[in-house]
Coordinates of N, CA, C and O and ligand atoms in Angstrom, one line a residue:
M280 N 9.5 -16.2 -32.0 CA 10.0 -17.0 -30.5 C 9.3 -16.6 -29.4 O 9.5 -14.9 -29.5
A281 N 8.7 -17.2 -28.8 CA 7.8 -16.1 -27.6 C 8.8 -15.6 -26.7 O 9.9 -16.2 -26.2
N282 N 9.1 -14.4 -25.7 CA 10.0 -14.1 -25.3 C 9.1 -14.3 -23.7 O 8.3 -13.7 -23.3
T283 N 10.1 -15.4 -23.1 CA 9.4 -15.5 -21.7 C 10.3 -14.8 -20.7 O 10.2 -15.2 -19.2
Q284 N 11.0 -13.8 -21.0 CA 11.9 -12.8 -19.8 C 11.0 -12.5 -18.8 O 9.9 -11.5 -19.3
F285 N 11.3 -12.5 -17.6 CA 10.2 -11.5 -16.7 C 10.8 -10.4 -16.8 O 12.3 -10.0 -16.5
T286 N 10.2 -9.4 -16.7 CA 10.4 -7.7 -16.5 C 10.1 -7.1 -15.4 O 8.8 -6.7 -15.4
R287 N 10.8 -6.3 -14.6 CA 10.2 -5.8 -13.5 C 10.8 -4.2 -14.3 O 11.8 -3.9 -14.2
A288 N 9.9 -3.1 -13.8 CA 10.0 -2.0 -14.0 C 9.9 -1.0 -12.9 O 9.4 -1.8 -12.0
I289 N 10.6 0.7 -12.8 CA 10.4 1.1 -11.8 C 9.7 2.4 -12.4 O 10.3 2.7 -13.5
F290 N 8.7 2.8 -11.6 CA 8.3 4.0 -12.0 C 8.7 5.1 -10.9 O 8.1 4.9 -9.8
P291 N 9.6 5.7 -11.4 CA 9.9 6.9 -10.2 C 9.4 7.9 -10.0 O 8.8 8.8 -11.1
G292 N 9.2 9.4 -8.7 CA 9.0 10.6 -9.0 C 8.7 10.9 -7.3 O 9.0 9.9 -6.6
T293 N 8.2 12.1 -7.2 CA 8.2 12.7 -6.0 C 6.9 12.1 -5.4 O 6.3 11.8 -4.3
F294 N 5.7 12.3 -6.3 CA 4.1 12.1 -6.3 C 3.8 12.7 -5.0 O 3.3 12.2 -3.8
D295 N 4.0 13.6 -5.0 CA 3.5 15.0 -3.8 C 2.3 15.8 -4.3 O 2.3 16.9 -4.5
P296 N 0.6 15.2 -4.5 CA 0.8 14.0 -4.5 C 0.0 13.2 -5.7 O 0.5 13.7 -6.6
I297 N 0.0 11.9 -5.5 CA -0.4 11.2 -6.9 C -1.3 11.9 -7.6 O -2.3 12.1 -7.0
T298 N -1.5 12.1 -9.0 CA -2.6 12.5 -9.8 C -3.1 11.4 -10.6 O -2.3 10.0 -10.6
N299 N -4.1 11.9 -11.4 CA -4.8 10.5 -12.1 C -3.6 10.7 -13.5 O -3.8 9.5 -13.8
G300 N -3.1 11.2 -13.8 CA -2.1 11.2 -14.6 C -1.0 10.3 -14.4 O -0.5 9.3 -15.1
H301 N -0.6 10.2 -13.2 CA 0.5 9.2 -12.7 C -0.3 7.7 -12.4 O 0.0 6.9 -13.0
L302 N -1.5 7.8 -11.8 CA -2.3 6.5 -11.8 C -2.2 6.0 -13.7 O -2.3 4.6 -13.8
D303 N -3.1 6.7 -14.0 CA -3.2 6.6 -15.7 C -1.9 5.8 -16.3 O -1.8 4.7 -16.8
L304 N -0.6 6.5 -15.9 CA 0.6 5.5 -15.9 C 1.0 4.5 -15.4 O 1.3 3.5 -16.1
I305 N 0.5 4.2 -14.3 CA 0.6 2.9 -13.8 C 0.2 2.1 -14.1 O 0.4 0.9 -14.1
E306 N -1.1 2.1 -14.4 CA -2.0 1.5 -14.9 C -1.3 0.6 -16.4 O -1.4 -0.2 -16.6
R307 N -0.7 1.6 -17.7 CA -0.3 1.2 -18.4 C 0.6 0.5 -18.4 O 1.0 -0.3 -19.1
G308 N 1.6 0.8 -17.5 CA 3.2 0.4 -16.9 C 2.5 -0.8 -16.5 O 3.0 -2.2 -16.9
A309 N 1.8 -1.5 -15.7 CA 1.3 -2.5 -15.1 C 0.5 -3.7 -16.2 O 0.9 -5.0 -15.8
R310 N 0.6 -3.0 -17.3 CA -0.3 -3.7 -18.2 C 1.2 -4.5 -19.9 O 1.0 -5.3 -19.9
I311 N 2.0 -3.6 -19.3 CA 3.5 -4.0 -20.1 C 3.8 -4.8 -19.5 O 5.0 -5.6 -20.2
F312 N 4.7 -4.4 -18.1 CA 5.5 -5.2 -17.4 C 5.0 -6.2 -16.5 O 3.8 -6.2 -16.1
D313 N 6.1 -7.2 -16.3 CA 5.6 -8.3 -15.0 C 5.2 -7.5 -13.8 O 4.2 -8.3 -13.0
E314 N 6.0 -6.8 -13.3 CA 5.9 -6.0 -12.1 C 6.6 -4.6 -12.2 O 7.3 -4.5 -13.1
L315 N 5.7 -3.6 -11.6 CA 6.2 -2.3 -11.6 C 6.3 -1.6 -10.0 O 5.1 -2.2 -9.0
V316 N 7.5 -1.2 -9.6 CA 7.7 -0.8 -8.7 C 7.5 0.4 -8.7 O 8.2 1.7 -9.2
V317 N 6.5 1.3 -7.8 CA 6.6 2.7 -7.7 C 7.6 3.4 -6.7 O 7.7 2.8 -5.6
A318 N 8.5 4.0 -7.1 CA 9.3 4.5 -6.3 C 9.3 5.7 -5.8 O 9.2 6.8 -6.6
V319 N 9.2 6.1 -4.6 CA 8.8 7.4 -4.3 C 10.3 8.4 -3.7 O 10.9 7.6 -2.9
L320 N 10.8 9.2 -4.0 CA 11.7 9.4 -3.8 C 11.4 10.5 -2.6 O 10.7 11.6 -2.6
R321 N 12.0 10.4 -1.3 CA 12.3 11.4 -0.3 C 12.3 12.6 -0.7 O 11.1 13.4 -0.5
N322 N 12.8 13.3 -1.5 CA 13.0 14.8 -2.3 C 12.8 15.6 -1.4 O 11.6 16.7 -1.2
P323 N 13.4 15.9 0.1 CA 13.4 17.4 0.7 C 13.4 18.4 0.1 O 13.3 19.3 0.4
D324 N 14.4 18.3 -1.4 CA 14.5 19.4 -2.0 C 13.7 20.2 -2.7 O 13.3 22.0 -2.6
K325 N 12.1 19.5 -2.9 CA 11.2 20.0 -3.3 C 10.1 20.4 -2.3 O 9.0 21.2 -2.6
N326 N 10.7 20.3 -1.0 CA 9.8 20.5 0.1 C 8.5 20.0 -0.1 O 7.4 21.2 -0.2
P327 N 8.2 19.0 0.1 CA 6.7 18.5 0.0 C 5.9 18.9 0.5 O 5.7 19.1 1.6
L328 N 4.4 18.8 0.2 CA 3.4 19.0 1.2 C 3.4 17.9 1.9 O 2.8 17.8 3.2
F329 N 3.5 16.6 1.1 CA 3.1 15.5 2.2 C 4.3 14.8 2.2 O 4.9 14.9 1.8
S330 N 3.9 14.3 3.6 CA 5.4 13.4 4.2 C 5.6 12.4 3.2 O 4.4 11.8 2.3
L331 N 6.8 11.6 3.5 CA 7.1 10.7 3.0 C 5.9 9.5 3.5 O 5.3 8.9 2.4
K332 N 6.1 9.3 4.0 CA 4.6 8.1 5.0 C 3.4 8.4 4.2 O 2.7 7.3 3.8
E333 N 3.0 10.0 4.2 CA 1.8 9.9 3.6 C 1.8 9.8 2.2 O 0.4 9.2 1.5
R334 N 2.6 10.0 1.4 CA 2.7 9.6 0.2 C 2.7 8.2 -0.5 O 1.9 7.5 -1.5
L335 N 3.6 7.3 0.2 CA 3.7 6.1 0.6 C 2.0 5.5 0.6 O 1.4 4.5 0.0
E336 N 1.2 5.7 1.6 CA 0.2 5.6 2.3 C -1.0 5.6 1.1 O -1.5 4.8 0.4
M337 N -0.8 7.2 0.3 CA -1.7 7.0 -0.8 C -1.3 6.6 -1.7 O -2.7 5.8 -2.4
L338 N -0.3 6.5 -2.6 CA -0.1 5.2 -3.5 C -0.4 3.9 -3.1 O -0.8 3.5 -4.0
R339 N 0.2 3.6 -2.0 CA -0.7 2.0 -1.9 C -2.0 1.8 -2.1 O -2.6 1.0 -2.4
E340 N -3.1 2.9 -1.3 CA -4.3 3.1 -1.4 C -4.6 2.7 -2.7 O -6.0 2.0 -3.0
V341 N -3.9 3.8 -3.8 CA -4.8 3.5 -5.0 C -4.5 3.1 -6.0 O -4.9 2.9 -7.1
T342 N -3.4 2.0 -5.5 CA -2.8 1.2 -6.5 C -3.1 -0.1 -5.9 O -3.0 -1.3 -6.5
A343 N -3.8 -0.5 -4.8 CA -3.9 -2.1 -4.2 C -4.9 -2.6 -5.2 O -4.6 -3.8 -5.1
Q344 N -5.2 -2.3 -6.1 CA -6.3 -3.5 -7.0 C -5.4 -3.9 -8.3 O -5.6 -4.7 -8.5
H345 N -4.0 -3.4 -8.1 CA -3.2 -4.1 -9.2 C -2.2 -5.0 -8.3 O -1.1 -4.4 -7.7
P346 N -2.2 -6.4 -8.4 CA -1.3 -7.2 -7.8 C 0.1 -7.0 -8.2 O 0.7 -7.7 -7.3
N347 N 0.4 -6.8 -9.3 CA 1.4 -6.9 -9.9 C 2.5 -5.0 -9.4 O 3.4 -4.9 -10.2
V348 N 1.6 -4.4 -8.6 CA 2.1 -3.2 -8.4 C 2.8 -3.0 -7.1 O 2.2 -3.5 -5.9
S349 N 4.0 -2.5 -6.5 CA 4.4 -2.5 -5.3 C 4.9 -0.8 -5.2 O 5.4 0.1 -6.2
V350 N 5.1 -0.6 -4.1 CA 5.0 0.9 -3.9 C 6.2 0.8 -2.5 O 6.1 0.1 -1.8
E351 N 7.8 1.7 -3.0 CA 8.8 1.6 -1.9 C 9.1 2.8 -2.2 O 8.9 4.0 -3.2
A352 N 9.9 3.3 -1.0 CA 10.6 4.4 -0.5 C 12.0 4.5 -1.4 O 12.6 3.3 -1.3
F353 N 12.5 5.7 -1.8 CA 14.1 5.7 -2.2 C 14.6 6.9 -2.0 O 14.1 7.9 -2.3
D354 N 15.9 6.8 -1.8 CA 16.7 7.9 -1.4 C 18.3 7.3 -2.3 O 18.3 6.7 -2.5
G355 N 19.2 8.6 -2.7 CA 20.0 8.3 -3.4 C 19.9 8.1 -5.1 O 18.8 8.6 -5.5
L356 N 20.6 7.6 -5.7 CA 20.7 7.4 -7.4 C 19.7 6.5 -7.2 O 19.4 5.3 -6.9
L357 N 18.8 6.5 -8.3 CA 17.9 6.1 -9.1 C 18.0 4.8 -9.5 O 17.7 3.4 -9.5
V358 N 19.1 5.0 -10.1 CA 19.6 3.7 -11.0 C 20.4 2.4 -9.7 O 19.9 1.4 -10.1
D359 N 20.9 2.9 -8.9 CA 21.1 2.3 -7.8 C 19.6 1.2 -7.1 O 20.0 0.1 -7.0
F360 N 18.7 2.1 -6.9 CA 17.7 1.5 -6.4 C 17.4 0.5 -7.5 O 16.1 -0.6 -7.1
A361 N 17.1 0.9 -8.8 CA 16.5 0.3 -9.8 C 17.4 -1.1 -10.0 O 16.7 -2.2 -9.7
K362 N 18.6 -1.1 -10.0 CA 19.1 -2.4 -9.5 C 18.7 -3.3 -8.1 O 18.9 -4.6 -8.3
Q363 N 18.6 -2.5 -6.6 CA 18.7 -2.9 -5.4 C 17.2 -4.1 -6.0 O 16.8 -5.0 -5.2
T364 N 16.1 -3.2 -6.9 CA 14.8 -4.3 -6.5 C 14.9 -4.9 -7.9 O 13.5 -5.9 -8.1
G365 N 15.8 -5.3 -8.6 CA 15.6 -5.9 -9.7 C 15.2 -5.6 -10.8 O 14.9 -6.3 -11.7
S366 N 15.0 -4.4 -11.0 CA 14.3 -3.5 -12.1 C 15.5 -3.2 -13.6 O 16.5 -3.1 -13.2
T367 N 15.1 -3.9 -14.6 CA 16.0 -3.6 -15.8 C 14.9 -2.3 -16.4 O 15.5 -2.2 -17.7
A368 N 14.0 -1.9 -16.0 CA 13.3 -0.3 -16.8 C 12.8 0.3 -16.2 O 12.7 0.2 -14.9
I369 N 13.2 1.8 -16.5 CA 12.6 3.0 -15.8 C 11.6 3.4 -16.4 O 11.7 3.8 -17.7
L370 N 10.4 3.8 -16.0 CA 9.2 3.6 -17.1 C 9.1 5.4 -16.0 O 9.1 5.8 -15.3
R371 N 8.6 6.1 -17.5 CA 8.8 7.5 -17.5 C 7.5 8.2 -18.4 O 7.4 7.4 -19.5
G372 N 7.1 9.2 -17.8 CA 5.7 9.7 -19.0 C 6.1 10.9 -19.5 O 7.1 11.7 -19.0
I373 N 5.7 10.9 -20.9 CA 5.9 12.5 -21.2 C 4.7 13.2 -21.6 O 4.0 12.4 -22.6
R374 N 4.5 14.0 -21.2 CA 3.3 14.7 -21.2 C 3.2 15.5 -22.3 O 2.0 15.5 -23.4
A375 N 4.2 16.4 -22.3 CA 4.3 17.3 -23.9 C 5.4 17.8 -24.3 O 6.3 16.9 -23.3
I376 N 5.8 18.0 -25.2 CA 7.0 18.3 -25.8 C 8.1 18.9 -24.9 O 9.1 18.7 -24.6
S377 N 7.6 19.8 -24.0 CA 8.4 20.3 -22.9 C 8.8 19.7 -21.9 O 9.9 20.1 -21.5
D378 N 8.4 18.7 -21.7 CA 8.7 17.4 -20.7 C 10.2 16.4 -21.3 O 10.9 16.1 -20.7
Y379 N 10.1 16.4 -22.7 CA 11.2 15.9 -23.2 C 12.5 16.2 -23.0 O 13.6 15.3 -22.9
E380 N 13.0 17.5 -22.8 CA 14.5 17.6 -22.9 C 14.6 17.4 -21.2 O 16.0 16.4 -20.9
Y381 N 14.2 17.7 -20.2 CA 14.4 16.9 -19.2 C 14.3 15.5 -18.8 O 15.7 15.3 -18.2
E382 N 13.4 14.9 -19.3 CA 13.5 13.7 -19.5 C 14.5 12.8 -20.6 O 15.1 11.6 -20.0
M383 N 15.0 13.4 -21.7 CA 16.3 13.1 -21.9 C 17.4 12.7 -21.6 O 18.2 12.2 -21.2
Q384 N 17.5 13.9 -21.0 CA 18.9 14.6 -20.0 C 19.1 13.1 -18.8 O 19.8 12.5 -18.8
M385 N 18.0 13.0 -18.3 CA 18.0 12.2 -17.0 C 18.4 10.8 -17.9 O 18.8 10.1 -17.2
A386 N 17.1 10.4 -18.9 CA 17.7 8.8 -19.9 C 18.9 8.6 -19.9 O 19.5 8.1 -19.6
M387 N 19.4 9.7 -20.5 CA 21.0 9.8 -21.2 C 21.6 9.8 -19.7 O 22.8 8.6 -19.7
M388 N 21.7 10.6 -18.5 CA 22.8 10.2 -17.2 C 22.4 8.9 -16.9 O 23.5 8.1 -16.5
N389 N 21.3 8.3 -17.1 CA 20.8 7.0 -16.4 C 21.6 6.0 -16.7 O 21.9 5.1 -16.2
R390 N 21.6 6.1 -18.3 CA 21.9 5.0 -19.0 C 23.9 5.2 -19.3 O 24.2 4.0 -19.0
R391 N 23.9 6.4 -18.5 CA 25.7 6.2 -18.9 C 25.6 5.6 -17.2 O 27.4 4.9 -17.5
L392 N 24.9 5.9 -16.5 CA 25.8 4.9 -15.1 C 25.3 3.7 -14.9 O 25.3 3.2 -14.5
A393 N 24.2 3.6 -15.5 CA 23.5 1.9 -15.7 C 22.9 1.7 -17.0 O 22.2 1.7 -17.4
P394 N 23.9 1.0 -18.1 CA 23.9 0.9 -19.6 C 22.5 -0.2 -19.6 O 21.9 -0.4 -20.6
D395 N 23.0 -1.0 -18.4 CA 21.8 -2.3 -19.0 C 20.4 -1.8 -18.3 O 19.6 -2.6 -18.1
V396 N 20.3 -0.6 -17.9 CA 18.8 -0.3 -17.4 C 18.1 0.7 -18.5 O 18.8 1.5 -18.9
E397 N 17.2 0.0 -19.1 CA 16.6 1.0 -20.4 C 15.3 2.1 -19.8 O 14.5 1.5 -18.8
T398 N 15.3 3.3 -20.2 CA 14.5 4.1 -20.2 C 13.0 4.0 -20.8 O 13.1 4.4 -22.0
V399 N 11.7 4.1 -20.9 CA 10.8 3.7 -21.2 C 9.9 4.7 -21.0 O 9.2 5.0 -20.0
F400 N 9.7 5.3 -22.1 CA 8.5 6.7 -22.3 C 7.1 6.0 -22.4 O 6.8 5.5 -23.5
L401 N 6.1 6.5 -21.6 CA 4.7 6.3 -22.3 C 3.7 7.6 -22.4 O 4.3 8.8 -21.6
L402 N 2.6 7.6 -23.2 CA 1.9 8.7 -22.9 C 0.9 8.5 -22.0 O 0.2 7.8 -22.4
P403 N 0.8 9.5 -21.4 CA -0.6 9.4 -20.7 C -1.8 9.8 -21.2 O -1.9 10.3 -22.4
A404 N -3.0 9.2 -20.8 CA -4.4 9.8 -21.7 C -4.3 11.3 -21.8 O -4.0 11.7 -21.3
L405 N -4.9 11.4 -23.0 CA -5.0 12.7 -23.4 C -5.8 13.7 -22.4 O -4.7 15.0 -22.4
N406 N -6.5 13.5 -21.8 CA -7.4 14.3 -20.8 C -6.0 14.8 -19.6 O -6.5 15.3 -18.9
Y407 N -5.0 13.9 -19.3 CA -4.1 14.3 -18.3 C -2.8 15.0 -19.0 O -2.1 15.1 -18.1
T408 N -3.0 15.4 -20.1 CA -1.6 15.8 -20.8 C -1.0 17.2 -19.6 O 0.1 17.9 -19.9
F409 N -1.6 17.5 -19.1 CA -1.9 19.1 -18.5 C -1.6 19.0 -17.1 O -1.6 20.1 -16.4
V410 N -1.9 18.1 -16.6 CA -2.2 17.6 -15.5 C -0.6 17.4 -14.8 O 0.5 16.6 -15.2
S411 N 0.0 18.1 -13.6 CA 1.4 18.3 -12.6 C 1.1 18.4 -11.5 O -0.3 19.3 -11.3
S412 N 1.3 17.4 -10.5 CA 1.1 17.7 -8.7 C 1.3 19.2 -8.4 O 0.8 20.0 -7.9
R413 N 2.3 19.6 -9.5 CA 3.1 21.1 -8.7 C 1.7 22.3 -9.1 O 1.1 23.0 -8.0
L414 N 1.3 22.1 -10.1 CA 0.0 23.1 -10.6 C -1.4 22.5 -9.8 O -2.2 23.4 -9.5
L415 N -1.8 21.0 -9.3 CA -3.0 21.2 -9.3 C -2.7 21.5 -7.2 O -3.8 21.6 -6.7
K416 N -1.8 21.5 -6.5 CA -1.3 21.8 -5.5 C -2.0 23.6 -5.7 O -2.4 23.7 -4.6
E417 N -1.5 23.8 -6.5 CA -1.5 25.8 -6.4 C -2.9 26.1 -6.7 O -3.7 26.5 -5.9
I418 N -3.6 25.1 -7.2 CA -5.1 25.6 -8.2 C -6.1 25.1 -6.8 O -6.7 26.0 -6.1
Y419 N -5.7 23.8 -6.3 CA -6.5 23.5 -4.8 C -6.0 25.0 -3.8 O -7.3 25.3 -3.2
L420 N -5.4 25.1 -3.5 CA -4.7 25.9 -2.4 C -5.8 27.6 -2.7 O -5.7 28.2 -1.8
L421 N -5.5 27.8 -4.0 CA -6.1 29.2 -4.3 C -8.0 29.1 -4.5 O -8.3 29.7 -4.7
G422 N -8.1 27.7 -4.2 CA -9.7 27.7 -4.3 C -10.1 26.9 -5.6 O -11.3 27.1 -5.6
G423 N -9.3 26.7 -6.4 CA -9.9 26.0 -7.8 C -10.3 24.6 -7.8 O -10.3 24.0 -6.7
K424 N -11.1 24.3 -8.6 CA -11.6 22.5 -8.7 C -10.7 21.8 -9.2 O -10.5 21.6 -10.2
I425 N -10.4 20.8 -8.5 CA -9.2 19.7 -9.1 C -9.8 18.2 -8.9 O -8.9 16.9 -8.9
E426 N -11.1 18.2 -8.4 CA -11.6 16.9 -7.9 C -11.4 16.0 -8.7 O -11.3 14.5 -8.7
D427 N -11.5 16.3 -10.6 CA -11.9 15.2 -11.4 C -10.2 14.7 -11.6 O -10.0 13.7 -12.6
L428 N -8.8 15.8 -11.1 CA -8.1 15.4 -11.7 C -7.0 14.4 -10.4 O -6.0 13.9 -10.6
V429 N -7.6 14.2 -9.5 CA -6.5 13.3 -8.4 C -7.7 12.4 -8.1 O -8.8 12.5 -8.0
P430 N -7.1 11.2 -7.6 CA -7.9 10.1 -7.2 C -8.8 10.5 -5.8 O -8.2 11.2 -4.8
A431 N -10.1 9.9 -5.7 CA -10.8 10.6 -4.6 C -10.1 10.8 -3.2 O -9.9 11.9 -2.2
A432 N -9.2 9.5 -2.8 CA -8.4 9.1 -1.4 C -7.5 10.3 -1.5 O -7.2 10.8 -0.3
V433 N -6.6 10.7 -2.4 CA -6.2 12.4 -2.4 C -6.7 13.8 -2.0 O -6.0 14.1 -1.5
F434 N -7.8 13.5 -2.9 CA -8.7 14.6 -2.2 C -8.9 14.9 -1.2 O -9.1 16.0 -0.4
D435 N -9.6 13.8 -0.5 CA -9.7 13.9 0.9 C -8.8 14.1 1.8 O -8.6 14.9 2.9
R436 N -7.7 13.7 1.6 CA -6.1 14.0 2.1 C -5.8 15.2 2.1 O -5.3 16.0 3.2
L437 N -6.1 15.9 0.8 CA -5.7 17.3 0.8 C -6.7 18.0 1.9 O -6.4 19.1 2.4
Q438 N -8.0 17.8 1.5 CA -9.1 18.5 2.3 C -8.7 18.3 4.0 O -8.9 19.4 4.5
A439 N -8.3 17.3 4.4 CA -8.1 17.2 5.6 C -6.6 18.1 5.7 O -6.3 18.3 7.2
K440 N -5.5 18.0 5.1 CA -4.2 18.7 5.2 C -4.5 20.2 5.3 O -3.8 20.8 6.4
V441 N -5.2 20.4 4.0 CA -5.3 22.0 4.1 C -6.7 22.4 3.8 O -7.2 22.3 2.4
P442 N -7.5 22.5 4.7 CA -9.0 23.0 4.1 C -9.1 24.0 3.6 O -8.6 24.8 4.3
V443 N -9.6 24.4 2.6 CA -10.1 25.4 2.0 C -11.3 25.6 1.7 O -11.9 24.8 1.5
P444 N -12.0 26.8 1.9 CA -13.4 27.0 2.0 C -13.9 26.9 0.5 O -13.3 27.1 -0.5
Ligands
LIG539 O1 8.2 13.4 -9.6 P1 9.5 14.1 -10.4 O2 9.9 14.8 -9.3 O3 9.8 14.4 -11.7 O4 10.6 12.8 -10.2 C1 12.2 13.1 -10.5 C2 12.8 11.8 -10.1 C3 12.7 10.8 -8.9 C4 12.6 10.7 -11.6 C5 14.5 12.0 -10.1 O5 14.6 13.3 -9.2 C6 15.4 11.0 -10.0 O6 15.7 10.1 -10.4 N1 16.0 11.4 -8.5 C7 17.1 10.4 -7.6 C8 18.2 11.1 -7.9 C9 18.7 10.5 -9.0 O7 18.9 9.5 -9.2 N2 19.3 11.7 -9.8 C10 19.7 11.8 -10.9 C11 19.0 11.8 -12.2 S1 19.7 11.7 -13.7

């Protein structure tokens, strides 16, 4: 019997900034779910390089070609925002086994808080398994090459914000 249930999923993160690894997961998620809400945590704890407004703008720009993807900001508990948006799934990526422990803890906590919201893990393309926003910023600020690991719009913003020789 065909499953006709509509599924909206939420893809949360700090996205400071969005990388090609995030984008790869967004594209995979957009193929699996009817709608995908990219949920950007304000996250002052991480002292982001890009403001919330900038992160939202970059995400909206690079996901504009996907009609079933939207981008929203959130504060507070992820499961509360998932419910607010009518999402029944949380999408997260696992790059390597080292991600697993933290992701499992979060998934189990979120399940405890909201048993009806399911966490779904996807693997990014192999060539993005070592990409993280934190490392990319560090490499960029030290003059290393990262152009092929972030969307062009993000690289332009990085250059505008912190020009490096
Ligand atoms: O990109 P990140 O920083 O790995 O994303 C972490 C995120 C945003 C998924 C996580 O910090 C989160 O969900 N924060 C919202 C607060 C919350 O619900 N905390 C309890 C998680 S079990």
